[in-house]
Amino acid sequence: MNLFTRVASAALLVGMAPGVLSAQMVGATSVPPAPAFDAQGEPVFVNRADVFEYRALDSYSEPDFVSAFVAAGKLPPVAERLPAEPLVYSTANMPDGAGVYGDTMRHVIGGRPEGWNYIAGNSQGWGGIDIGMYECLTRTGPLFMINSEDLAPMPNLAKGWEWSEDGMQLVVNLIEGAKWSDGDPFDADDLVFYWDHHVMDPEITPLNGASQDTFGPGTTMAKTGEFQVTFTFTTPRPEAVLYSMAYGTFCPGPSHIMAPLHPANSENSYEDYRNAFPPDYMNFPVMGAWVPVEYRSDDIVVLRRNPYYWKVDDTGQQLPYLNEMHYRLSTWADRDVQAVAGTGDFSNLEQAENYVESLRRAADADSPARLAFGPRTIGYSMYMNYSANGWGEPDERRQAIRELNRNADFRMGVTQAVDRVRMGESLVKGPFTAQYPGGIYAGTSFYDEGSTVFYPYSLESAAAHFAAAGLADTDGDGFLNHPADVLGGANVQITLLANTDYSTDGNLAEGVVAMMEEAGIQVVLNMLSGNDLDATRDSGRYDWMVRRNSSEYITVLQRPTDLAPVGPQTAWMHMANDAGEIDLMDFEAEMVDTVNAFIATNDPEERAELMKTYQRLHTENVYSVGLTAYPGALIINKRFSNIPPGAPIFMYNWAEDNIIRERVFVAADAQADHELHPGTLPGAPGSVGPMMAN
Ligand code: GLA
Ligand code: CA
């Protein structure tokens, strides 16, 4: 398509006068080239089966201090704690081979744990706590290093699956004989409790937005064996569900302690249930490698090794190698500072404001930390609330804004008022930031440049679009007003929701406010901390929102249901009203059809075509206002071994999953004395503190 026809079709699609661009309007162009920035370190590509398999070994071992618990009769022998066929990591696939036990990974995080009821919506404070505590049916973080011919989710709690001949059913076989960290058996009942009383319960909003729609409309799941569940679908072979069974959307909780407190089985309200396992509830049973044993508010969360962890290396050593995990409760910016200084061990360098200083310090040969940049997968967009049929009961002002948000000229005006070069440079100078039109990221596998539409910065064009949307500064105060019949012709006033926990979010939001002011649109910031922001967003109390994007725009495969409102509760920029109705705009309905077709097909060429269509619809119609995209860097203390080369800080999942922490170790001569509870193991659920040493 040449430039002219692309501009003309853009005009047609957004319903402007056929084929005519008004004189002042500047039409769409292709995306300006991004500065070259090479990722440092290539992954070593392998097949999934090269990484691990499930099998019995002749014998197993554990740290000496754990054997002492066994000798004292406080813990069954390791072979009895493990499943008959544990998940066995191949040491040949480990970057530095078999590890040794000991030491701690000291994380620093900016979030705060609300409690351990992850499956009922409690945040753990992010930064890898939840990733390390909750294991999911499948796993996707390490897929960055999987050969494309073998690309599919890795088994995890689900050790295998089989499609029925007609593709309408999927039989999932769970690992058999694995135990929760308190020794209780893990089985299909845990999955049934998660599915029936969380996924299918409309009163519960799990984190990361899992709902029935995540698994396809009409999908059911039932127990078909002690260690087996069967999904039944309404379309044949929806392989995308295997990605939805990974981190975030299918990580069951311990039904043996949770079910009795669920409103279905008790007098508890949903609020009571959600708060039933507060952060000071210790030894919450997990399937993950580390169990919470200490919590000090605004200070630290400490996790100790799970003596029942069901993964081993092929020499028989029970994993994890690291005895402890720390999460210092601080700020995200402090995570970068501490990681480069060596007082913390790990950071996803993702706030561009910190790049220059972090790079300078890491370049020093004596720096305690390694820093490696990956692909440009950190990106921000501004989203508009499109629900005009009642979601969140908007007042008159909010309703007027939502109707404006649904106006194509208004959205084009907004996107053309954003100077993305200036915005990127306000974060960091240098070759990092790219002008990002929104939608699928450049450089990722489903991206197609020819299907991506970019509306260049032009205040004249923005003004013309705003005029076409019916806005004019009727009172001469420099801000555009609604037409006389809307809110009495008052100034347009928009609230912009953004996260205070990250300086980048705040800086971008302030940039939007300033640029909109230059274009005559009055925007007021609503800056909230993560947990409050989520609650505000989920109840629909926002007009616009600046957001760091998730993996839907990188891998597509990981979260395709986030791409468009395919269900009443899947896309928070457009949620259904109380009656379950979504008032889709026409192009949005096309996006929904495209995403549903993508989910329903497994044909690679068809998928690629469908994502081209999606990207065109998204960018041509300014479904979101892309702001900036840039690369992130993994900062990790040099004493750690088995960090996979080329591990991106974000792709299918965050680096806390990608680096496979249960295989990470510290060589004996590099071990530091960071354990806060050496010689101890987690005790009984709810009990204060860890089990004492022998
Ligand atoms: C936060 C951080 C990310 C990553 C994730 C993990 O969002 O900003 O870098 O650590 O938590 O969930
Ligand atoms: Ca005005």
XYZ file of C-alpha atoms and ligand atoms in Angstrom:
707
model
C 0.000 0.000 0.000
C 1.493 3.377 -0.866
C 1.265 6.324 1.436
C -1.640 7.930 -0.391
C -3.947 4.929 -0.366
C -3.089 4.249 3.233
C -4.072 7.777 4.221
C -7.270 7.562 2.213
C -8.268 4.243 3.700
C -7.501 5.520 7.170
C -9.887 8.383 6.549
C -12.562 6.024 5.270
C -12.217 3.647 8.122
C -12.695 6.241 10.796
C -15.796 7.477 9.002
C -14.688 10.891 7.848
C -16.006 12.418 4.624
C -15.145 9.754 2.022
C -11.642 10.145 0.671
C -11.295 13.702 1.907
C -8.834 14.959 4.450
C -9.615 18.466 5.575
C -6.925 20.985 4.650
C -5.273 21.311 8.053
C -5.248 17.635 8.840
C -2.002 15.738 8.507
C -2.653 12.158 7.489
C -1.150 8.896 8.577
C 2.384 7.869 7.736
C 4.426 4.764 8.276
C 6.172 4.412 11.611
C 9.343 6.516 11.977
C 12.403 4.260 12.258
C 13.587 3.567 15.782
C 17.220 4.137 16.787
C 19.220 0.919 16.463
C 19.771 -0.744 19.801
C 21.170 -4.265 19.903
C 20.211 -6.680 22.615
C 23.230 -7.909 24.578
C 23.424 -11.671 24.677
C 21.585 -14.162 22.509
C 19.565 -16.964 24.055
C 20.829 -20.505 23.518
C 17.820 -21.962 21.730
C 16.673 -25.467 22.698
C 13.545 -27.604 22.638
C 11.330 -27.789 25.683
C 12.247 -31.415 26.377
C 15.922 -30.411 26.584
C 15.177 -28.349 29.697
C 13.412 -30.935 31.854
C 11.355 -34.090 31.891
C 9.334 -36.008 34.475
C 10.932 -39.215 35.659
C 11.974 -41.199 38.705
C 15.632 -41.109 39.768
C 17.385 -43.805 41.803
C 17.994 -41.525 44.748
C 17.495 -37.968 45.900
C 19.380 -35.584 48.133
C 18.736 -32.385 50.034
C 20.710 -29.794 52.035
C 22.315 -31.260 55.171
C 20.301 -29.033 57.474
C 17.103 -30.463 55.972
C 18.344 -34.028 56.525
C 18.697 -33.089 60.194
C 14.926 -32.431 60.347
C 14.360 -35.862 58.816
C 16.727 -37.483 61.326
C 14.850 -35.769 64.167
C 11.543 -37.194 62.902
C 10.142 -33.750 62.038
C 9.979 -34.328 58.291
C 9.508 -37.424 56.098
C 12.523 -38.536 54.024
C 13.070 -36.627 50.790
C 11.993 -39.508 48.542
C 8.620 -39.576 50.331
C 8.201 -35.834 50.019
C 8.737 -35.938 46.271
C 6.308 -37.251 43.659
C 7.092 -40.668 42.156
C 8.166 -38.847 38.998
C 9.361 -35.362 39.884
C 10.156 -32.657 37.365
C 13.832 -33.273 36.594
C 15.962 -30.447 35.218
C 18.710 -31.525 32.888
C 22.020 -30.230 34.218
C 23.336 -30.303 30.636
C 20.880 -27.535 29.842
C 21.900 -25.442 32.856
C 24.240 -22.616 31.819
C 26.689 -23.442 34.640
C 25.659 -27.026 35.395
C 24.484 -28.601 38.645
C 24.358 -26.186 41.547
C 25.149 -26.254 45.248
C 22.872 -25.323 48.130
C 22.873 -22.094 50.068
C 22.573 -18.307 49.986
C 19.747 -15.918 49.262
C 18.449 -13.760 46.448
C 17.769 -10.303 47.822
C 14.987 -8.649 45.876
C 13.809 -5.087 46.422
C 10.248 -4.239 45.418
C 8.010 -1.201 45.220
C 4.681 -2.930 45.850
C 3.170 -4.072 49.138
C 1.522 -7.429 49.852
C -2.213 -7.255 50.566
C -2.235 -10.897 51.661
C -1.672 -14.367 50.273
C -5.107 -14.871 48.723
C -3.748 -14.547 45.229
C -6.612 -16.440 43.597
C -9.181 -14.100 45.137
C -7.336 -10.985 43.997
C -4.753 -10.148 46.690
C -1.608 -8.571 45.289
C 1.605 -9.845 46.818
C 3.455 -6.661 45.904
C 4.885 -7.964 42.602
C 8.581 -8.048 41.796
C 8.563 -11.850 41.773
C 6.956 -12.813 45.115
C 3.860 -14.306 43.568
C 5.854 -15.809 40.690
C 7.959 -17.728 43.223
C 5.074 -18.808 45.472
C 2.413 -19.976 43.052
C 3.055 -22.579 40.398
C 0.723 -22.799 37.441
C -0.510 -25.561 35.154
C 1.854 -24.539 32.362
C 4.852 -22.208 32.233
C 5.782 -19.607 29.652
C 8.547 -17.369 31.055
C 11.421 -19.552 29.738
C 9.904 -19.738 26.227
C 12.221 -16.913 25.143
C 14.856 -19.646 24.639
C 12.679 -22.261 22.930
C 13.126 -23.048 19.221
C 10.268 -21.604 17.216
C 9.324 -25.050 15.782
C 8.779 -26.300 19.315
C 7.119 -23.162 20.646
C 4.265 -24.065 22.995
C 3.782 -23.691 26.736
C 5.973 -25.849 28.951
C 4.385 -28.448 31.187
C 4.507 -27.630 34.890
C 1.803 -28.732 37.346
C 0.199 -30.142 34.204
C 2.695 -32.786 33.184
C 0.917 -33.479 29.927
C -2.294 -32.977 27.974
C -4.183 -34.654 25.192
C -6.795 -33.329 22.772
C -9.822 -35.421 21.923
C -10.102 -36.383 18.276
C -12.683 -33.696 17.529
C -10.625 -31.172 19.499
C -13.567 -30.281 21.734
C -11.953 -31.683 24.853
C -8.592 -31.374 26.479
C -7.554 -33.937 29.063
C -4.947 -32.487 31.425
C -2.821 -34.870 33.461
C -1.409 -33.397 36.636
C 1.817 -34.289 38.302
C 0.983 -37.223 40.608
C 1.924 -37.306 44.253
C 3.274 -33.753 44.547
C 2.571 -32.003 47.846
C 1.874 -28.496 49.069
C 4.620 -26.991 51.225
C 2.831 -28.230 54.392
C 2.760 -31.812 53.095
C -0.894 -31.902 52.005
C -1.408 -33.702 48.661
C -1.862 -31.626 45.519
C -4.598 -33.059 43.310
C -7.493 -32.332 40.968
C -9.586 -31.028 43.888
C -7.299 -27.994 44.065
C -8.060 -27.244 40.425
C -11.792 -27.781 40.839
C -11.811 -25.373 43.801
C -9.943 -22.773 41.741
C -12.180 -23.185 38.704
C -15.603 -23.498 40.347
C -15.141 -20.949 43.094
C -12.841 -18.373 41.475
C -12.758 -18.469 37.668
C -16.498 -19.193 37.449
C -17.522 -17.106 40.456
C -18.503 -13.631 39.197
C -17.943 -12.175 42.687
C -14.218 -12.940 42.457
C -11.761 -10.973 40.349
C -8.433 -12.786 40.417
C -5.284 -10.828 39.638
C -4.234 -10.605 36.014
C -7.868 -10.711 34.980
C -8.591 -14.435 34.734
C -12.268 -15.018 34.157
C -14.346 -17.578 32.368
C -13.736 -15.694 29.114
C -10.012 -16.206 29.465
C -10.597 -19.851 28.547
C -13.134 -19.181 25.808
C -16.868 -18.593 26.196
C -18.776 -21.618 27.435
C -15.679 -23.581 28.439
C -16.155 -26.004 31.330
C -13.691 -27.959 33.434
C -14.365 -31.094 35.469
C -12.400 -33.556 37.532
C -11.959 -36.828 35.635
C -9.456 -38.492 37.938
C -7.554 -37.906 41.140
C -4.847 -36.250 39.064
C -6.798 -35.354 35.965
C -9.184 -32.655 34.798
C -10.923 -32.336 31.447
C -11.802 -29.097 29.700
C -14.705 -28.997 27.264
C -14.749 -26.200 24.693
C -17.299 -24.731 22.328
C -14.782 -24.410 19.457
C -12.358 -27.137 18.341
C -8.743 -27.193 19.551
C -8.320 -23.729 21.050
C -4.592 -24.210 21.719
C -4.281 -20.697 23.088
C -5.806 -21.910 26.363
C -2.500 -23.618 27.119
C -0.994 -20.137 27.418
C -3.871 -19.093 29.684
C -2.955 -21.974 31.978
C 0.403 -20.327 32.689
C 1.429 -17.597 35.152
C -1.280 -15.302 36.264
C -4.301 -17.112 35.000
C -4.094 -20.701 36.242
C -2.145 -20.985 39.461
C -4.340 -22.850 41.947
C -4.364 -22.220 45.695
C -4.285 -24.737 48.567
C -7.929 -25.838 48.728
C -7.339 -27.711 51.982
C -7.017 -24.475 53.908
C -8.891 -22.085 51.601
C -12.104 -23.923 50.775
C -13.474 -23.883 54.343
C -13.241 -20.059 54.332
C -14.830 -19.455 50.923
C -18.326 -17.892 51.062
C -19.702 -21.031 49.378
C -18.751 -23.053 52.476
C -18.881 -20.503 55.291
C -20.589 -17.420 56.674
C -17.757 -15.310 55.283
C -18.445 -12.438 52.899
C -16.304 -12.245 49.758
C -14.400 -9.419 51.399
C -13.745 -11.618 54.474
C -12.529 -14.402 52.244
C -10.244 -12.143 50.243
C -8.656 -10.935 53.476
C -8.519 -14.301 55.244
C -4.759 -14.731 54.715
C -3.177 -11.361 55.557
C 0.561 -10.777 55.015
C 1.364 -11.733 58.622
C -0.253 -15.147 58.114
C 2.942 -17.184 57.890
C 3.737 -20.481 56.174
C 0.872 -20.139 53.698
C 0.980 -23.464 51.791
C 2.444 -23.057 48.309
C 3.542 -25.227 45.393
C 6.384 -22.804 44.677
C 9.995 -23.120 45.762
C 9.845 -20.680 48.712
C 7.313 -20.176 51.529
C 6.641 -16.893 53.421
C 8.101 -17.155 56.938
C 8.548 -13.551 58.008
C 6.739 -10.301 57.305
C 7.559 -6.873 58.633
C 5.283 -4.149 57.338
C 7.049 -1.648 55.023
C 10.266 -3.521 55.673
C 10.669 -7.075 54.379
C 9.075 -10.360 53.385
C 11.309 -13.413 53.881
C 10.649 -16.768 52.229
C 12.410 -20.050 53.047
C 12.855 -23.151 50.942
C 9.811 -25.406 50.494
C 10.818 -28.857 51.819
C 8.162 -30.468 49.584
C 9.216 -28.778 46.333
C 8.587 -31.221 43.483
C 11.470 -30.322 41.185
C 14.990 -31.812 41.259
C 18.125 -31.731 39.124
C 19.225 -34.876 37.279
C 21.822 -35.648 39.966
C 18.894 -36.029 42.372
C 19.325 -32.789 44.333
C 15.972 -31.415 45.407
C 15.504 -27.835 44.271
C 15.695 -24.929 44.859
C 19.429 -24.401 45.324
C 18.856 -21.054 47.070
C 17.647 -21.383 50.675
C 16.028 -17.986 51.030
C 14.343 -15.189 49.112
C 14.142 -11.633 50.411
C 11.770 -8.944 49.256
C 12.777 -5.636 50.757
C 9.664 -3.417 50.775
C 10.999 -0.183 49.321
C 10.535 1.514 45.935
C 11.052 0.335 42.369
C 13.681 3.032 41.816
C 15.536 1.765 44.892
C 15.597 -1.706 43.319
C 17.837 -0.344 40.535
C 20.020 1.595 42.959
C 20.518 -1.365 45.315
C 21.142 -3.871 42.525
C 23.965 -1.814 41.016
C 25.349 -1.028 44.471
C 25.324 -4.714 45.471
C 23.027 -4.305 48.499
C 20.296 -5.940 46.403
C 20.765 -8.800 43.956
C 18.278 -8.332 41.149
C 16.509 -5.670 39.164
C 14.543 -5.322 35.986
C 15.967 -2.006 34.837
C 12.813 -0.634 33.267
C 12.500 2.993 34.387
C 14.362 4.797 31.660
C 15.195 7.724 33.967
C 17.660 5.423 35.788
C 19.488 4.129 32.704
C 22.382 6.530 32.451
C 23.394 6.277 36.104
C 22.938 2.484 36.225
C 24.987 2.012 33.056
C 27.744 4.241 34.383
C 28.010 2.275 37.620
C 27.751 -1.155 35.988
C 30.533 -0.270 33.525
C 33.020 -0.183 36.414
C 34.998 -3.445 36.396
C 34.543 -3.688 40.183
C 30.779 -3.398 39.890
C 29.115 -6.196 41.886
C 26.404 -6.576 39.249
C 26.069 -7.531 35.596
C 23.767 -5.449 33.435
C 22.496 -6.697 30.055
C 19.972 -5.026 27.788
C 17.343 -7.050 25.931
C 14.836 -6.248 23.188
C 12.546 -3.188 23.177
C 9.701 -4.756 25.155
C 8.944 -2.107 27.742
C 6.234 0.128 26.351
C 3.603 2.540 27.548
C 0.236 3.454 26.120
C -2.583 5.707 27.111
C -5.955 4.038 27.239
C -9.387 5.613 27.099
C -12.468 4.323 28.845
C -14.876 3.299 26.056
C -17.817 2.085 28.097
C -20.747 4.461 27.474
C -23.536 2.207 28.727
C -23.149 2.446 32.431
C -20.007 0.629 33.626
C -18.999 2.096 36.978
C -22.030 4.426 37.022
C -20.361 7.520 35.539
C -21.641 10.993 36.411
C -22.517 13.440 33.613
C -18.961 14.680 33.164
C -17.485 11.188 32.958
C -20.231 10.092 30.574
C -19.479 13.063 28.287
C -15.776 12.110 28.252
C -16.539 8.500 27.449
C -18.611 9.627 24.485
C -15.737 11.816 23.341
C -13.374 8.860 23.745
C -15.570 6.983 21.298
C -15.240 9.766 18.708
C -12.572 8.932 16.087
C -11.709 12.581 15.433
C -11.191 13.143 19.119
C -8.795 10.188 19.383
C -6.878 11.322 16.297
C -6.622 14.796 17.765
C -5.228 13.356 20.973
C -2.642 11.160 19.281
C -1.469 14.013 17.042
C -1.045 16.243 20.080
C 1.555 13.837 21.491
C 5.147 14.702 20.588
C 6.710 11.285 21.052
C 10.254 12.421 20.402
C 10.092 14.991 23.167
C 8.316 12.538 25.434
C 10.975 9.841 24.968
C 13.819 12.285 25.485
C 12.253 13.585 28.659
C 12.819 10.098 30.101
C 16.286 9.391 28.753
C 18.485 10.761 25.993
C 20.241 8.332 23.695
C 19.226 5.465 21.448
C 16.704 3.925 23.853
C 13.196 5.180 23.209
C 11.234 4.669 20.001
C 8.118 6.480 18.834
C 5.393 3.963 19.524
C 2.081 4.174 17.677
C 0.350 1.634 19.968
C -0.543 -2.032 19.485
C 1.962 -4.781 18.694
C 5.592 -3.792 19.325
C 8.044 -3.351 16.461
C 10.596 -6.155 16.335
C 8.285 -8.827 17.759
C 7.159 -11.839 15.734
C 3.578 -10.762 14.954
C 4.508 -7.164 14.109
C 3.957 -6.036 10.530
C 5.168 -2.600 9.615
C 2.890 -2.347 6.581
C -0.138 -2.860 8.812
C 0.892 -0.225 11.330
C -0.448 3.297 11.003
C 1.259 6.277 12.603
C -0.295 9.709 13.022
C 2.531 12.201 13.248
C 2.729 15.011 15.761
C 0.940 18.094 14.481
C -0.858 20.586 16.661
C -2.627 22.057 13.594
C -3.950 18.667 12.651
C -4.955 17.965 16.248
C -6.870 21.252 16.311
C -8.694 20.375 13.110
C -9.667 16.968 14.494
C -10.901 18.482 17.755
C -12.995 20.972 15.779
C -14.411 18.100 13.736
C -15.304 16.422 17.048
C -17.374 19.485 17.930
C -15.022 21.102 20.440
C -14.265 24.829 20.484
C -12.895 27.273 23.047
C -16.155 29.194 23.343
C -15.130 31.128 26.461
C -11.642 32.003 25.316
C -9.736 30.612 28.321
C -7.421 28.528 26.166
C -9.187 25.213 26.806
C -11.651 23.588 24.448
C -15.266 23.406 25.518
C -17.977 20.850 24.973
C -20.758 21.855 22.551
C -23.462 23.970 24.228
C -25.821 21.012 24.656
C -23.256 18.966 26.611
C -22.587 19.948 30.240
C -23.769 23.481 29.428
C -20.771 23.939 27.132
C -18.248 23.658 29.985
C -14.530 23.138 29.411
C -13.664 19.557 28.546
C -12.043 18.162 31.680
C -10.398 14.774 31.699
C -8.855 12.795 34.541
C -5.771 10.737 33.810
C -5.077 7.752 36.051
C -1.439 6.793 36.553
C 0.707 4.781 38.938
C 2.705 6.688 41.579
C 4.945 3.682 42.270
C 7.046 4.292 39.142
C 8.663 7.589 38.218
C 8.289 6.668 34.534
C 4.508 6.385 34.808
C 4.371 9.742 36.536
C 6.685 11.438 34.055
C 4.761 10.119 31.062
C 1.446 11.119 32.595
C 2.773 14.616 33.285
C 4.011 14.752 29.707
C 0.533 13.901 28.448
C -1.007 16.602 30.649
C 1.442 19.221 29.343
C 1.047 18.228 25.701
C -2.730 18.157 25.940
C -2.653 21.612 27.485
C -0.709 22.837 24.459
C -3.508 21.406 22.329
C -6.229 23.015 24.461
C -7.387 19.906 26.315
C -7.505 20.143 30.085
C -6.294 16.994 31.807
C -6.064 16.481 35.558
C -3.820 13.796 37.046
C -5.138 11.119 39.358
C -1.974 9.493 40.693
C -2.531 6.395 42.808
C -0.346 3.677 44.238
C -0.553 0.257 42.516
C -3.172 -1.523 44.621
C -5.473 1.530 44.752
C -4.981 2.148 41.074
C -6.095 -1.382 40.231
C -9.203 -1.005 42.376
C -10.071 2.346 40.741
C -9.527 0.961 37.265
C -11.519 -2.211 37.941
C -14.482 -0.228 39.176
C -14.447 1.957 36.043
C -13.662 5.238 37.823
C -11.283 6.639 35.225
C -11.427 8.599 31.945
C -7.920 7.965 30.639
C -5.101 5.884 31.994
C -1.361 5.626 31.331
C -0.218 2.046 31.569
C 2.902 -0.044 31.075
C 1.770 -2.728 28.671
C 1.688 -6.432 29.299
C 2.758 -9.269 27.018
C -0.214 -9.124 24.642
C 1.715 -6.674 22.439
C 4.955 -8.697 22.558
C 4.071 -12.350 22.118
C 0.321 -11.999 21.418
C 0.093 -15.721 22.246
C 0.433 -15.117 25.950
C -2.560 -12.848 26.497
C -4.624 -12.606 23.286
C -7.828 -12.003 25.256
C -6.328 -8.690 26.423
C -6.204 -7.407 22.841
C -9.890 -6.576 22.532
C -13.038 -6.886 24.670
C -13.797 -10.475 23.664
C -15.754 -11.048 26.864
C -17.688 -8.865 29.302
C -14.697 -8.722 31.681
C -11.553 -9.266 29.652
C -10.459 -5.784 28.568
C -10.615 -3.188 31.297
C -10.580 -0.319 28.769
C -13.976 -1.556 27.771
C -15.921 -3.544 30.313
C -19.564 -4.563 30.272
C -22.254 -2.837 32.332
C -24.090 -4.636 35.129
C -26.340 -6.335 32.581
C -23.274 -7.841 30.921
C -23.600 -5.739 27.745
C -20.603 -4.165 25.985
C -21.365 -1.295 23.613
C -18.670 -2.154 21.058
C -17.765 0.436 18.444
C -17.899 -0.926 14.874
C -14.150 -1.263 14.397
C -13.912 -2.710 17.879
C -16.389 -5.435 16.932
C -14.082 -6.224 14.009
C -11.158 -6.378 16.435
C -13.098 -8.793 18.630
C -13.890 -11.032 15.645
C -10.248 -10.924 14.595
C -8.974 -11.870 18.044
C -11.541 -14.655 18.390
C -10.519 -16.012 14.983
C -6.878 -15.819 16.087
C -7.633 -17.816 19.225
C -9.627 -20.383 17.238
C -6.978 -21.148 14.618
C -3.644 -22.902 14.946
C -2.543 -22.180 11.390
C 0.593 -20.000 11.541
C -0.110 -18.129 8.301
C -3.686 -17.434 9.212
C -2.561 -16.212 12.612
C -0.032 -13.846 11.060
C -2.705 -12.452 8.708
C -5.172 -11.999 11.542
C -2.635 -10.064 13.592
C -1.979 -7.802 10.607
C -5.678 -7.067 10.503
C -5.719 -6.508 14.241
C -2.772 -4.141 14.119
C -4.304 -2.134 11.282
C -7.620 -1.812 13.123
C -5.876 -0.893 16.360
C -3.472 1.708 15.020
C -5.642 3.193 12.270
C -8.450 3.808 14.759
C -6.136 4.880 17.577
C -7.592 2.239 19.878
C -4.847 3.118 22.325
C -2.494 6.075 22.204
C 0.999 4.591 22.086
C 3.551 6.732 23.938
C 6.991 5.154 23.976
C 8.756 1.778 23.784
C 12.293 1.010 24.904
C 14.572 -1.867 25.927
C 14.987 -3.002 29.520
C 18.058 -4.496 31.165
C 18.471 -7.324 33.631
C 20.725 -6.380 36.534
C 21.932 -9.337 38.549
C 24.662 -9.738 41.131
C 27.736 -11.429 39.687
C 27.794 -14.159 42.356
C 24.797 -15.954 40.804
C 25.238 -18.857 38.380
C 22.808 -20.443 35.910
C 21.403 -17.153 34.651
C 20.376 -18.019 31.063
C 22.073 -15.807 28.463
C 19.769 -13.415 26.649
C 17.044 -13.619 29.305
C 14.789 -10.633 28.597
C 13.372 -8.733 31.547
C 9.975 -9.087 29.926
C 8.591 -11.258 27.164
C 6.150 -14.090 27.914
C 6.641 -13.211 31.536
C 8.986 -11.224 33.750
C 12.622 -12.144 34.312
C 11.767 -13.521 37.764
C 10.152 -16.395 35.843
C 12.416 -16.343 32.770
C 15.652 -17.037 34.623
C 14.145 -20.147 36.319
C 15.101 -19.127 39.838
C 14.782 -22.637 41.268
C 17.894 -23.573 39.206
C 19.887 -20.446 40.061
C 22.720 -20.962 42.576
C 25.746 -19.355 44.137
C 29.056 -21.214 43.851
C 30.439 -22.333 47.223
C 33.355 -19.867 47.170
C 31.056 -16.981 46.233
C 28.390 -17.551 48.881
C 27.520 -14.586 51.048
C 26.098 -14.652 54.520
C 22.665 -13.237 53.762
C 20.300 -15.863 55.206
C 18.147 -14.383 57.972
C 16.836 -17.756 59.175
C 19.627 -20.225 58.503
C 18.923 -23.803 59.456
C 15.144 -23.376 59.595
C 12.241 -24.594 57.508
C 8.697 -23.256 57.199
C 6.399 -24.393 59.995
C 2.665 -25.057 60.191
C 0.279 -22.802 58.192
C -0.573 -19.639 60.096
C 1.984 -20.232 62.825
C 4.210 -17.293 63.641
C 7.634 -17.520 62.061
C 9.502 -20.483 60.685
C 10.008 -23.867 62.292
C 12.981 -23.672 64.625
C 16.275 -25.359 63.919
C 17.055 -28.716 65.434
C 6.623 -5.337 38.792
C 7.968 -4.815 38.306
C 8.486 -5.696 37.171
C 8.474 -7.147 37.586
C 7.078 -7.529 37.979
C 6.967 -8.971 38.371
O 5.643 -5.093 37.842
O 7.854 -3.503 37.853
O 9.778 -5.327 36.815
O 9.364 -7.328 38.656
O 6.652 -6.714 39.066
O 5.634 -9.295 38.639
Ca -12.586 27.131 27.313
